[in-house]
Short mmCIF file of C-alpha atoms in Angstrom, two decimals:
data_model
loop_
_atom_site.label_atom_id
_atom_site.label_comp_id
_atom_site.label_asym_id
_atom_site.label_seq_id
_atom_site.Cartn_x
_atom_site.Cartn_y
_atom_site.Cartn_z
CA MET H 7 16.37 42.88 -7.01
CA ARG H 8 13.59 43.14 -8.87
CA LEU H 9 11.85 40.48 -11.70
CA SER H 10 8.98 39.13 -13.39
CA TYR H 11 7.18 36.61 -11.60
CA TYR H 12 5.88 33.79 -13.92
CA PRO H 13 4.50 31.03 -11.45
CA GLY H 14 2.88 28.61 -14.24
CA CYS H 15 -0.70 26.61 -13.47
CA SER H 16 0.97 23.60 -11.49
CA LEU H 17 2.37 26.54 -8.71
CA GLU H 18 -1.68 27.43 -8.58
CA ALA H 19 -2.77 24.12 -8.19
CA THR H 20 -0.59 20.40 -7.44
CA GLY H 21 2.85 22.36 -7.06
CA LYS H 22 1.30 25.16 -5.12
CA GLU H 23 3.70 24.79 -1.76
CA TYR H 24 6.75 25.08 -4.56
CA ASP H 25 5.08 28.43 -5.21
CA GLN H 26 4.65 29.38 -1.72
CA SER H 27 8.32 28.84 -0.66
CA SER H 28 9.73 30.12 -3.51
CA ARG H 29 8.14 33.56 -2.66
CA ALA H 30 8.87 33.58 0.56
CA VAL H 31 12.60 32.49 0.08
CA CYS H 32 12.62 35.02 -2.96
CA THR H 33 11.13 38.03 0.21
CA ALA H 34 13.95 36.67 2.63
CA LEU H 35 17.08 37.28 -0.13
CA GLY H 36 15.32 40.88 -0.41
CA ILE H 37 14.09 39.63 -4.42
CA HIS H 38 10.92 41.27 -5.00
CA LEU H 39 8.40 39.48 -7.22
CA ALA H 40 6.13 40.73 -9.25
CA GLU H 41 3.51 38.47 -10.71
CA ILE H 42 3.36 38.89 -14.88
CA ASP H 43 -0.09 41.10 -15.24
CA ASP H 44 -2.78 38.62 -16.85
CA TRP H 45 -0.09 35.57 -17.16
CA ASN H 46 -1.58 32.57 -20.35
CA CYS H 47 -0.56 29.11 -19.89
CA CYS H 48 2.78 28.33 -21.43
CA GLY H 49 1.35 25.46 -23.31
CA ALA H 50 3.28 22.60 -22.00
CA THR H 51 4.32 19.16 -22.95
CA SER H 52 0.65 19.30 -24.98
CA ALA H 53 1.12 22.52 -27.14
CA HIS H 54 4.58 21.25 -28.41
CA SER H 55 3.23 17.36 -28.79
CA ILE H 56 0.95 18.88 -31.44
CA ASN H 57 1.07 22.39 -32.75
CA SER H 58 5.03 23.82 -33.17
CA THR H 59 3.53 27.12 -33.65
CA LEU H 60 0.74 27.07 -30.79
CA ALA H 61 4.30 25.84 -28.31
CA LEU H 62 6.01 28.92 -28.96
CA ALA H 63 3.20 32.15 -29.41
CA LEU H 64 1.98 31.32 -25.94
CA PRO H 65 5.22 31.56 -23.81
CA ALA H 66 6.03 33.66 -26.61
CA ARG H 67 2.24 36.28 -25.05
CA ASN H 68 3.66 36.50 -21.77
CA LEU H 69 7.55 38.04 -22.98
CA LEU H 70 5.58 40.58 -24.63
CA ILE H 71 3.87 41.68 -21.33
CA ALA H 72 6.70 41.09 -19.58
CA GLU H 73 9.15 43.25 -21.74
CA ARG H 74 6.71 46.24 -20.83
CA ALA H 75 7.05 45.75 -17.40
CA GLY H 76 10.95 45.77 -18.28
CA PHE H 77 12.56 43.16 -14.87
CA ASP H 78 13.80 40.01 -16.29
CA VAL H 79 11.05 36.83 -15.55
CA VAL H 80 11.92 34.35 -13.63
CA THR H 81 10.06 31.04 -13.21
CA PRO H 82 10.35 28.10 -10.67
CA CYS H 83 9.03 25.94 -12.42
CA ALA H 84 11.37 23.87 -15.23
CA ALA H 85 8.76 23.57 -17.47
CA CYS H 86 8.14 26.39 -17.58
CA TYR H 87 11.55 27.67 -17.49
CA ASN H 88 12.03 25.27 -21.06
CA ARG H 89 8.98 27.07 -23.36
CA LEU H 90 9.37 30.52 -21.91
CA LYS H 91 12.76 30.27 -22.71
CA ARG H 92 12.80 28.32 -26.35
CA ALA H 93 10.46 31.34 -26.87
CA GLU H 94 13.15 33.93 -25.51
CA HIS H 95 15.41 32.41 -28.35
CA ALA H 96 13.17 31.44 -31.01
CA LEU H 97 11.89 35.55 -30.69
CA ARG H 98 16.20 36.46 -30.98
CA HIS H 99 17.21 34.48 -33.56
CA GLY H 100 13.63 35.31 -35.86
CA GLN H 101 12.12 32.06 -35.80
CA ASP H 102 8.80 33.02 -35.69
CA PRO H 103 8.10 31.49 -39.34
CA ASP H 104 4.99 31.96 -40.06
CA ARG H 105 5.03 35.87 -37.79
CA LEU H 106 2.06 34.28 -35.57
CA VAL H 107 3.16 36.16 -32.47
CA GLY H 108 4.14 39.13 -34.29
CA SER H 109 1.02 39.67 -35.96
CA ALA H 110 -0.79 38.61 -32.64
CA PHE H 111 1.08 40.44 -30.39
CA GLY H 112 3.10 43.11 -31.39
CA ASP H 113 7.30 42.33 -32.04
CA PHE H 114 10.05 41.67 -28.51
CA GLN H 115 12.25 43.51 -28.36
CA GLY H 116 15.61 41.12 -26.85
CA LYS H 117 15.34 43.54 -23.76
CA ILE H 118 14.82 40.90 -20.82
CA THR H 119 15.67 37.06 -20.26
CA VAL H 120 14.36 33.71 -18.97
CA LEU H 121 16.01 32.76 -15.78
CA SER H 122 14.88 30.00 -13.79
CA LEU H 123 14.51 30.50 -9.64
CA LEU H 124 17.08 28.39 -9.19
CA GLU H 125 19.56 30.33 -11.54
CA VAL H 126 18.42 33.43 -10.21
CA VAL H 127 19.60 31.88 -6.77
CA VAL H 128 23.15 30.67 -6.72
CA LYS H 129 24.32 32.59 -10.03
CA ARG H 130 22.70 36.25 -9.26
CA VAL H 131 22.31 36.12 -5.34
CA GLY H 132 24.99 33.90 -4.12
CA PHE H 133 26.36 31.48 -2.10
CA ASP H 134 27.98 34.14 -0.10
CA GLU H 135 24.81 35.50 0.59
CA ILE H 136 22.57 32.01 0.94
CA ALA H 137 25.48 30.81 3.47
CA ALA H 138 24.83 34.68 5.04
CA HIS H 139 20.65 33.76 5.86
CA VAL H 140 21.29 30.30 6.73
CA ARG H 141 19.95 29.89 10.56
CA ARG H 142 19.78 26.22 10.62
CA PRO H 143 22.11 24.74 9.41
CA LEU H 144 20.78 20.84 7.78
CA ASN H 145 23.44 18.90 9.25
CA GLY H 146 22.64 14.82 8.33
CA LEU H 147 20.13 14.86 6.20
CA LYS H 148 21.43 13.02 2.83
CA VAL H 149 19.81 14.26 -0.24
CA VAL H 150 20.99 13.50 -3.84
CA SER H 151 20.16 16.65 -6.46
CA TYR H 152 17.57 16.20 -8.98
CA TYR H 153 17.51 18.40 -12.40
CA GLY H 154 14.79 16.28 -14.51
CA CYS H 155 15.22 17.15 -18.17
CA LEU H 156 13.59 20.48 -18.57
CA LEU H 157 16.27 22.83 -16.41
CA VAL H 158 19.45 21.30 -18.37
CA ARG H 159 17.94 20.64 -22.02
CA PRO H 160 18.59 21.66 -25.04
CA PRO H 161 22.01 23.22 -23.37
CA GLU H 162 22.36 25.51 -25.98
CA ILE H 163 18.80 27.28 -25.20
CA THR H 164 19.25 26.58 -20.66
CA GLY H 165 23.41 26.47 -20.66
CA PHE H 166 23.28 27.97 -16.62
CA ASP H 167 24.25 24.53 -15.72
CA SER H 168 26.33 21.42 -17.13
CA ALA H 169 24.03 19.56 -19.36
CA GLU H 170 25.17 16.01 -18.27
CA ASN H 171 26.71 16.59 -14.48
CA PRO H 172 25.14 19.89 -13.53
CA VAL H 173 26.15 21.18 -9.65
CA LEU H 174 25.06 24.52 -8.52
CA LEU H 175 22.18 22.49 -6.70
CA ASP H 176 24.63 20.52 -5.11
CA GLN H 177 26.33 23.64 -4.53
CA LEU H 178 23.61 24.84 -2.95
CA MET H 179 22.81 22.08 -1.37
CA THR H 180 26.43 21.96 0.92
CA GLU H 181 25.78 25.59 1.49
CA LEU H 182 22.74 24.68 3.51
CA GLY H 183 24.97 21.90 5.03
CA ALA H 184 23.54 18.84 3.80
CA GLU H 185 25.15 15.66 2.47
CA VAL H 186 24.53 15.84 -1.30
CA LYS H 187 25.08 11.97 -2.38
CA SER H 188 27.07 11.10 -5.14
CA TRP H 189 24.80 9.53 -8.36
CA SER H 190 24.02 8.97 -11.97
CA CYS H 191 20.27 9.82 -12.32
CA LYS H 192 20.42 13.49 -11.79
CA THR H 193 19.26 14.69 -15.35
CA ASP H 194 17.13 11.53 -16.07
CA CYS H 195 13.63 11.69 -17.09
CA CYS H 196 11.12 10.92 -14.28
CA GLY H 197 8.32 9.99 -17.00
CA ALA H 198 6.31 12.91 -15.67
CA SER H 199 4.71 13.15 -19.21
CA SER H 200 2.49 9.82 -19.79
CA ALA H 201 1.42 9.83 -15.60
CA LEU H 202 -1.91 9.95 -16.69
CA ALA H 203 -2.30 8.46 -20.59
CA SER H 204 0.65 5.66 -19.69
CA PRO H 205 -0.01 5.60 -15.43
CA GLN H 206 2.20 2.10 -15.49
CA VAL H 207 5.54 4.16 -17.73
CA ALA H 208 5.05 7.19 -15.76
CA ALA H 209 5.78 4.96 -12.04
CA GLY H 210 8.66 2.65 -14.20
CA MET H 211 10.59 5.49 -13.92
CA ALA H 212 9.99 6.92 -11.22
CA GLY H 213 10.37 4.04 -9.29
CA ARG H 214 13.47 3.39 -10.82
CA LEU H 215 14.47 7.25 -9.95
CA LEU H 216 13.37 6.29 -6.10
CA GLU H 217 15.67 3.15 -6.31
CA MET H 218 18.77 4.47 -7.53
CA ALA H 219 18.80 7.39 -4.95
CA ALA H 220 18.11 5.11 -2.03
CA GLU H 221 20.90 2.99 -3.04
CA ALA H 222 22.89 6.20 -3.65
CA GLY H 223 22.53 6.43 0.35
CA ALA H 224 20.23 9.85 0.23
CA ASP H 225 16.79 10.43 2.80
CA ALA H 226 15.50 12.35 0.16
CA LEU H 227 15.41 13.85 -3.25
CA VAL H 228 15.78 18.04 -4.45
CA THR H 229 14.18 18.93 -6.81
CA ALA H 230 13.00 22.23 -8.99
CA CYS H 231 10.04 21.11 -11.81
CA PRO H 232 6.82 20.33 -9.89
CA LEU H 233 5.66 17.66 -12.20
CA CYS H 234 9.06 15.78 -11.75
CA GLN H 235 8.11 16.03 -7.30
CA THR H 236 4.33 15.10 -8.22
CA ASN H 237 5.45 12.41 -9.99
CA LEU H 238 8.14 10.83 -7.83
CA GLU H 239 5.57 10.77 -4.51
CA LEU H 240 2.65 10.32 -6.57
CA HIS H 241 3.39 7.10 -8.98
CA ARG H 242 5.58 5.71 -6.65
CA PRO H 243 5.47 1.83 -7.31
CA PRO H 244 4.41 -0.07 -3.80
CA GLY H 245 7.88 -1.97 -2.73
CA THR H 246 9.63 0.72 -3.76
CA PRO H 247 11.87 3.20 -0.96
CA ARG H 248 9.04 5.62 0.72
CA ILE H 249 11.57 8.67 0.00
CA PRO H 250 10.17 12.49 0.50
CA SER H 251 11.45 14.70 -2.71
CA PHE H 252 12.14 18.02 -1.38
CA TYR H 253 11.93 21.47 -3.88
CA PHE H 254 15.06 22.93 -3.49
CA THR H 255 13.13 26.43 -1.92
CA GLU H 256 11.72 24.64 1.24
CA LEU H 257 14.97 23.62 2.00
CA LEU H 258 16.24 26.86 1.55
CA GLY H 259 13.34 27.60 3.67
CA LEU H 260 13.94 24.97 6.67
CA ALA H 261 18.12 26.30 7.01
CA PHE H 262 16.75 30.05 6.43
CA GLY H 263 14.13 29.13 9.53
CA LEU H 264 11.27 30.73 8.09
CA PRO H 265 7.72 30.73 8.96
CA GLY H 266 4.91 28.56 7.35
CA VAL H 267 7.98 25.58 6.60
CA SER H 268 5.55 23.48 7.83
CA LEU H 269 2.57 24.40 6.09
CA TRP H 270 3.96 23.46 3.02
CA LEU H 271 5.38 20.36 4.21
CA ARG H 272 2.54 19.01 5.14
CA ARG H 273 0.81 19.43 1.00
CA HIS H 274 3.27 16.71 0.67
CA LEU H 275 2.28 12.68 0.18
CA VAL H 276 5.02 11.47 0.78
CA ASN H 277 5.30 12.45 4.69
CA PRO H 278 8.85 13.91 5.06
CA PHE H 279 7.78 15.00 9.22
CA PRO H 280 9.76 11.68 10.28
CA LEU H 281 13.05 12.47 8.65
CA LEU H 282 12.87 15.77 9.72
CA GLN H 283 12.03 14.89 13.33
CA GLU H 284 15.36 12.33 13.43
CA LEU H 285 17.45 14.45 12.10
CA THR H 286 15.85 16.98 14.98
CA LEU H 287 15.99 20.16 11.69
CA ALA H 288 11.33 20.13 12.25
CA TYR H 289 10.15 23.22 14.12
CA MET L 24 5.89 5.13 -53.06
CA VAL L 25 6.94 1.29 -53.41
CA ALA L 26 5.25 -1.24 -52.17
CA TYR L 27 7.46 -4.22 -50.31
CA GLY L 28 5.52 -7.16 -49.10
CA LYS L 29 3.37 -7.45 -46.23
CA GLY L 30 2.70 -3.71 -46.49
CA LEU L 31 5.44 -2.09 -45.86
CA VAL L 32 5.15 1.20 -48.34
CA GLN L 33 7.78 3.54 -49.11
CA ASP L 34 7.23 6.65 -49.54
CA GLY L 35 10.08 9.00 -51.02
CA ASP L 36 9.16 11.97 -50.25
CA PHE L 37 8.20 10.68 -46.30
CA SER L 38 12.35 11.78 -45.59
CA ARG L 39 11.87 15.49 -46.97
CA VAL L 40 8.90 16.47 -46.08
CA VAL L 41 9.73 15.71 -41.89
CA ARG L 42 13.49 17.40 -42.87
CA LYS L 43 11.38 20.12 -43.98
CA LYS L 44 9.25 20.54 -40.85
CA SER L 45 11.02 19.20 -38.21
CA GLY L 46 14.50 22.15 -39.73
CA GLN L 47 16.42 17.99 -38.74
CA PRO L 48 19.14 17.09 -40.64
CA ILE L 49 18.45 13.68 -41.48
CA GLU L 50 20.36 12.32 -43.68
CA ARG L 51 22.82 12.94 -41.60
CA CYS L 52 22.20 10.02 -38.99
CA TYR L 53 24.86 7.14 -39.07
CA GLN L 54 22.67 4.70 -36.22
CA CYS L 55 26.02 5.22 -33.79
CA GLN L 56 22.97 4.66 -31.53
CA LYS L 57 23.91 7.17 -28.66
CA CYS L 58 19.95 7.81 -28.72
CA ALA L 59 19.13 4.40 -27.72
CA ALA L 60 21.82 3.93 -25.75
CA GLY L 61 20.45 6.36 -23.37
CA CYS L 62 16.81 6.29 -23.79
CA LEU L 63 15.15 5.09 -20.80
CA LEU L 64 12.06 5.47 -22.20
CA SER L 65 12.98 2.91 -25.06
CA GLU L 66 11.97 0.09 -23.05
CA TYR L 67 8.52 0.85 -23.76
CA PHE L 68 8.60 2.14 -27.43
CA ASP L 69 8.03 -0.21 -30.17
CA TYR L 70 11.21 1.43 -32.07
CA ALA L 71 14.37 3.06 -30.74
CA PRO L 72 15.07 6.40 -31.45
CA ASN L 73 17.97 5.73 -34.02
CA GLN L 74 15.29 3.05 -35.82
CA ILE L 75 13.26 5.83 -36.14
CA VAL L 76 15.28 7.78 -37.93
CA ARG L 77 16.57 4.58 -39.91
CA MET L 78 12.68 4.24 -40.93
CA ILE L 79 12.09 8.19 -42.27
CA GLN L 80 15.32 7.63 -43.82
CA LEU L 81 13.51 4.89 -45.26
CA GLY L 82 10.64 6.50 -46.28
CA LEU L 83 8.65 3.89 -44.03
CA ARG L 84 5.78 6.70 -43.23
CA ASP L 85 3.28 4.60 -41.84
CA ARG L 86 5.24 2.51 -39.84
CA VAL L 87 6.72 5.59 -38.40
CA LEU L 88 3.73 7.08 -38.11
CA GLN L 89 1.59 4.12 -36.24
CA SER L 90 4.61 3.82 -33.45
CA ASN L 91 4.19 3.85 -30.17
CA THR L 92 7.52 5.46 -29.49
CA ILE L 93 6.69 8.80 -31.32
CA TRP L 94 3.16 9.26 -27.77
CA LEU L 95 5.49 8.09 -25.57
CA CYS L 96 8.61 9.69 -25.91
CA SER L 97 8.80 12.02 -23.24
CA GLY L 98 10.52 15.28 -25.15
CA CYS L 99 14.16 14.89 -22.59
CA GLN L 100 15.91 16.29 -25.07
CA THR L 101 18.70 13.44 -24.31
CA CYS L 102 19.13 12.00 -27.46
CA GLY L 103 19.21 15.60 -29.12
CA ALA L 104 22.39 16.98 -26.76
CA ARG L 105 24.49 13.55 -27.44
CA CYS L 106 24.05 13.62 -31.52
CA PRO L 107 26.92 13.58 -33.08
CA ASN L 108 25.55 15.04 -35.80
CA GLY L 109 23.27 17.61 -34.56
CA VAL L 110 19.71 15.89 -34.94
CA ASP L 111 16.98 17.02 -31.96
CA ILE L 112 15.62 14.01 -32.21
CA ALA L 113 12.67 15.54 -29.66
CA ALA L 114 11.64 17.85 -32.34
CA VAL L 115 11.42 14.86 -34.85
CA MET L 116 9.76 13.29 -32.62
CA ASP L 117 6.83 16.24 -32.42
CA VAL L 118 6.18 16.17 -36.24
CA LEU L 119 6.18 13.44 -36.79
CA LYS L 120 3.02 13.49 -33.55
CA GLU L 121 1.59 16.44 -35.87
CA MET L 122 1.92 14.37 -38.85
CA ALA L 123 -0.40 11.81 -37.17
CA ILE L 124 -2.62 13.90 -35.81
CA ALA L 125 -2.60 15.16 -39.86
CA ALA L 126 -3.36 11.42 -41.06
CA GLY L 127 -6.39 10.62 -38.19
CA ILE L 128 -4.01 8.07 -36.68
CA ASN L 129 -3.71 7.84 -33.12
CA GLY L 130 -0.70 5.21 -33.22
CA GLY L 131 0.40 2.91 -30.80
CA ALA L 132 -0.96 6.06 -28.34
CA PRO L 133 -2.07 3.96 -25.11
CA GLY L 134 -5.04 5.73 -23.09
CA GLY L 135 -4.98 8.22 -26.07
CA VAL L 136 -2.08 10.52 -25.80
CA SER L 137 -3.29 12.93 -28.28
CA SER L 138 -6.44 13.23 -26.97
CA PHE L 139 -5.21 14.21 -23.73
CA HIS L 140 -2.75 17.13 -25.37
CA GLN L 141 -5.77 18.21 -27.54
CA MET L 142 -8.12 18.39 -24.03
CA PHE L 143 -5.18 20.18 -22.54
CA VAL L 144 -4.87 22.51 -25.33
CA ASP L 145 -8.35 22.93 -25.99
CA ASP L 146 -8.07 24.38 -22.09
CA ILE L 147 -5.87 27.38 -23.62
CA ARG L 148 -8.40 28.40 -25.50
CA ARG L 149 -11.18 28.39 -23.14
CA ARG L 150 -10.08 29.54 -20.27
CA GLY L 151 -6.29 30.52 -20.91
CA ARG L 152 -4.97 28.53 -18.09
CA ILE L 153 -5.30 25.23 -16.84
CA ASN L 154 -7.16 23.74 -14.47
CA GLU L 155 -5.45 20.15 -13.35
CA ALA L 156 -8.22 19.31 -11.71
CA LEU L 157 -11.32 19.68 -14.24
CA LEU L 158 -8.59 18.36 -16.60
CA LEU L 159 -7.95 14.91 -14.60
CA ALA L 160 -11.95 15.21 -14.17
CA ARG L 161 -12.34 15.51 -17.91
CA TYR L 162 -9.77 12.97 -19.40
CA SER L 163 -10.63 10.48 -16.85
CA LEU L 164 -14.56 10.04 -17.67
CA LYS L 165 -12.97 10.21 -21.56
CA THR L 166 -10.83 7.08 -21.14
CA HIS L 167 -13.16 5.77 -18.83
CA ARG L 168 -11.10 5.66 -15.93
CA ILE L 169 -12.53 7.71 -13.70
CA TRP L 170 -12.50 5.04 -10.93
CA ALA L 171 -8.33 3.87 -11.49
CA ASP L 172 -7.74 8.32 -11.49
CA LEU L 173 -10.02 8.72 -7.99
CA GLY L 174 -7.11 7.48 -6.01
CA ALA L 175 -4.57 9.61 -6.84
CA GLY L 176 -6.70 13.04 -7.60
CA TRP L 177 -7.91 12.26 -4.04
CA ALA L 178 -4.96 12.06 -2.75
CA LEU L 179 -3.98 15.75 -4.26
CA PHE L 180 -7.13 17.23 -3.36
CA LYS L 181 -6.70 16.04 0.60
CA LYS L 182 -3.77 17.64 0.50
CA GLY L 183 -5.17 20.97 -0.95
CA LYS L 184 -3.85 20.60 -4.48
CA LEU L 185 -6.04 19.97 -6.86
CA PRO L 186 -8.25 23.15 -5.80
CA LEU L 187 -11.55 23.24 -8.09
CA PHE L 188 -12.15 26.53 -9.08
CA SER L 189 -8.49 28.21 -10.31
CA SER L 190 -7.99 31.91 -12.12
CA ARG L 191 -8.02 32.36 -15.81
CA VAL L 192 -6.34 34.63 -17.85
CA ARG L 193 -8.74 38.32 -18.35
CA ARG L 194 -8.26 39.41 -22.14
CA ARG L 195 -9.23 36.49 -23.48
CA GLN L 196 -9.49 38.50 -26.96
CA ASP L 197 -5.87 37.73 -27.12
CA LEU L 198 -5.81 34.03 -27.16
CA HIS L 199 -8.80 34.33 -29.00
CA ARG L 200 -7.21 36.20 -31.81
CA LEU L 201 -4.24 33.35 -31.60
CA PHE L 202 -6.01 30.87 -32.45
CA LEU L 203 -7.78 32.65 -34.98
CA GLU L 204 -5.17 33.36 -36.61
CA LEU L 205 -3.51 29.95 -36.08
CA ASP L 206 -6.56 28.15 -38.01
CA ARG L 207 -6.60 30.49 -40.76
CA GLN L 208 -2.80 29.07 -41.24
CA GLN L 209 -3.57 25.91 -41.13
CA TRP L 210 -6.80 26.09 -43.26
CA GLY L 211 -4.22 28.27 -45.60
CA GLU L 212 -1.69 24.99 -45.77
CA LEU L 213 -4.13 22.33 -46.49
CA ALA L 214 -5.69 24.96 -48.71
#
């Protein structure tokens, strides 16, 4: 399987281990990733907060470059996925009111689509293939799956899993041998967008999620978003449970027995090694 | 424009403008408050999402554009996904932010949220990609929180998560053209 890869800015910095683990897992699963040539920032929260046209035009440039390469676009980052997917939707439905994208970069033919890496792993690779790669089942690891906002909403644009009770990440973790705990915060906002301007809000939101995860009996959260992962580990308020947050790709790498896992995990701000050593999952 | 006591000014055109810019059927809201019930950030807001929508209907432009709600809203979309009348409230919030900036109101924006967004977009204009280390440093300096943010920055830096040098877009003429076109349209709108 060949796909165009969009890492996004966070995956070159705060989410470096998400980039590394995504690439390693794709290689193990036989997915060939070719980074989109000369990609630009998707605009993230800031572009859509201050200029709706810019919020569409920035991701559109990436889609038009990818369309020339001819392969569907995959991105691990939930935030980039949301912005790219919205641009795809707008371009497909002719919602470019100011003709800005067309006049700046040319027209979108609609030959490619945008996918999140979670969607590719679960739907294009499939659970059978995943199960066949598991060498070191994650026995004893109790997790809650945490989607956050941007993978599942708005449902008419994202649409690969339920907006209210998504289950694919739970099923994936079960395939890896982890014990998935039920909780009600799967798609709650983590507050990362307030991390710089109102850190006390970001901390309040992160703290609530960590308390709820602990109450559900989880030892760790599983995420698919670099902003959530950073917010949960960096803005954890004092006194709340010190629970690590893993990228789902890291747990895939751990269960597949891939080399390099410990290098990814060493970048975490909440040290996950004591937990993994206790469960004899570290290697 | 109708003025009431205590500075309450009703702008009869406000609701129409927000409706047009956002494309959202604001008039359909019948205050079921499902948006507020699911809004995790509303405890930090001065007005809940349903109250913002009601105030738009009533044309209370200044109150809406000066509220901290529009800036603290994270755009998580829970409200819009649950609205029985199909109002994408997050899209409305984005339009309100644009209008507040155009009117020169930074609202109840804590720590200057809009200036953060502007810095972020300026970074894209210059480099095409975000350098998180530089953005964090510049924003901390601007908001005089460099000491408070230093701890977080150092924690990330130690883990190799804030590289000082980062990649940028090669064909910056693409971005140049895009921003030029955007500026041209905005000037056209104002003219």
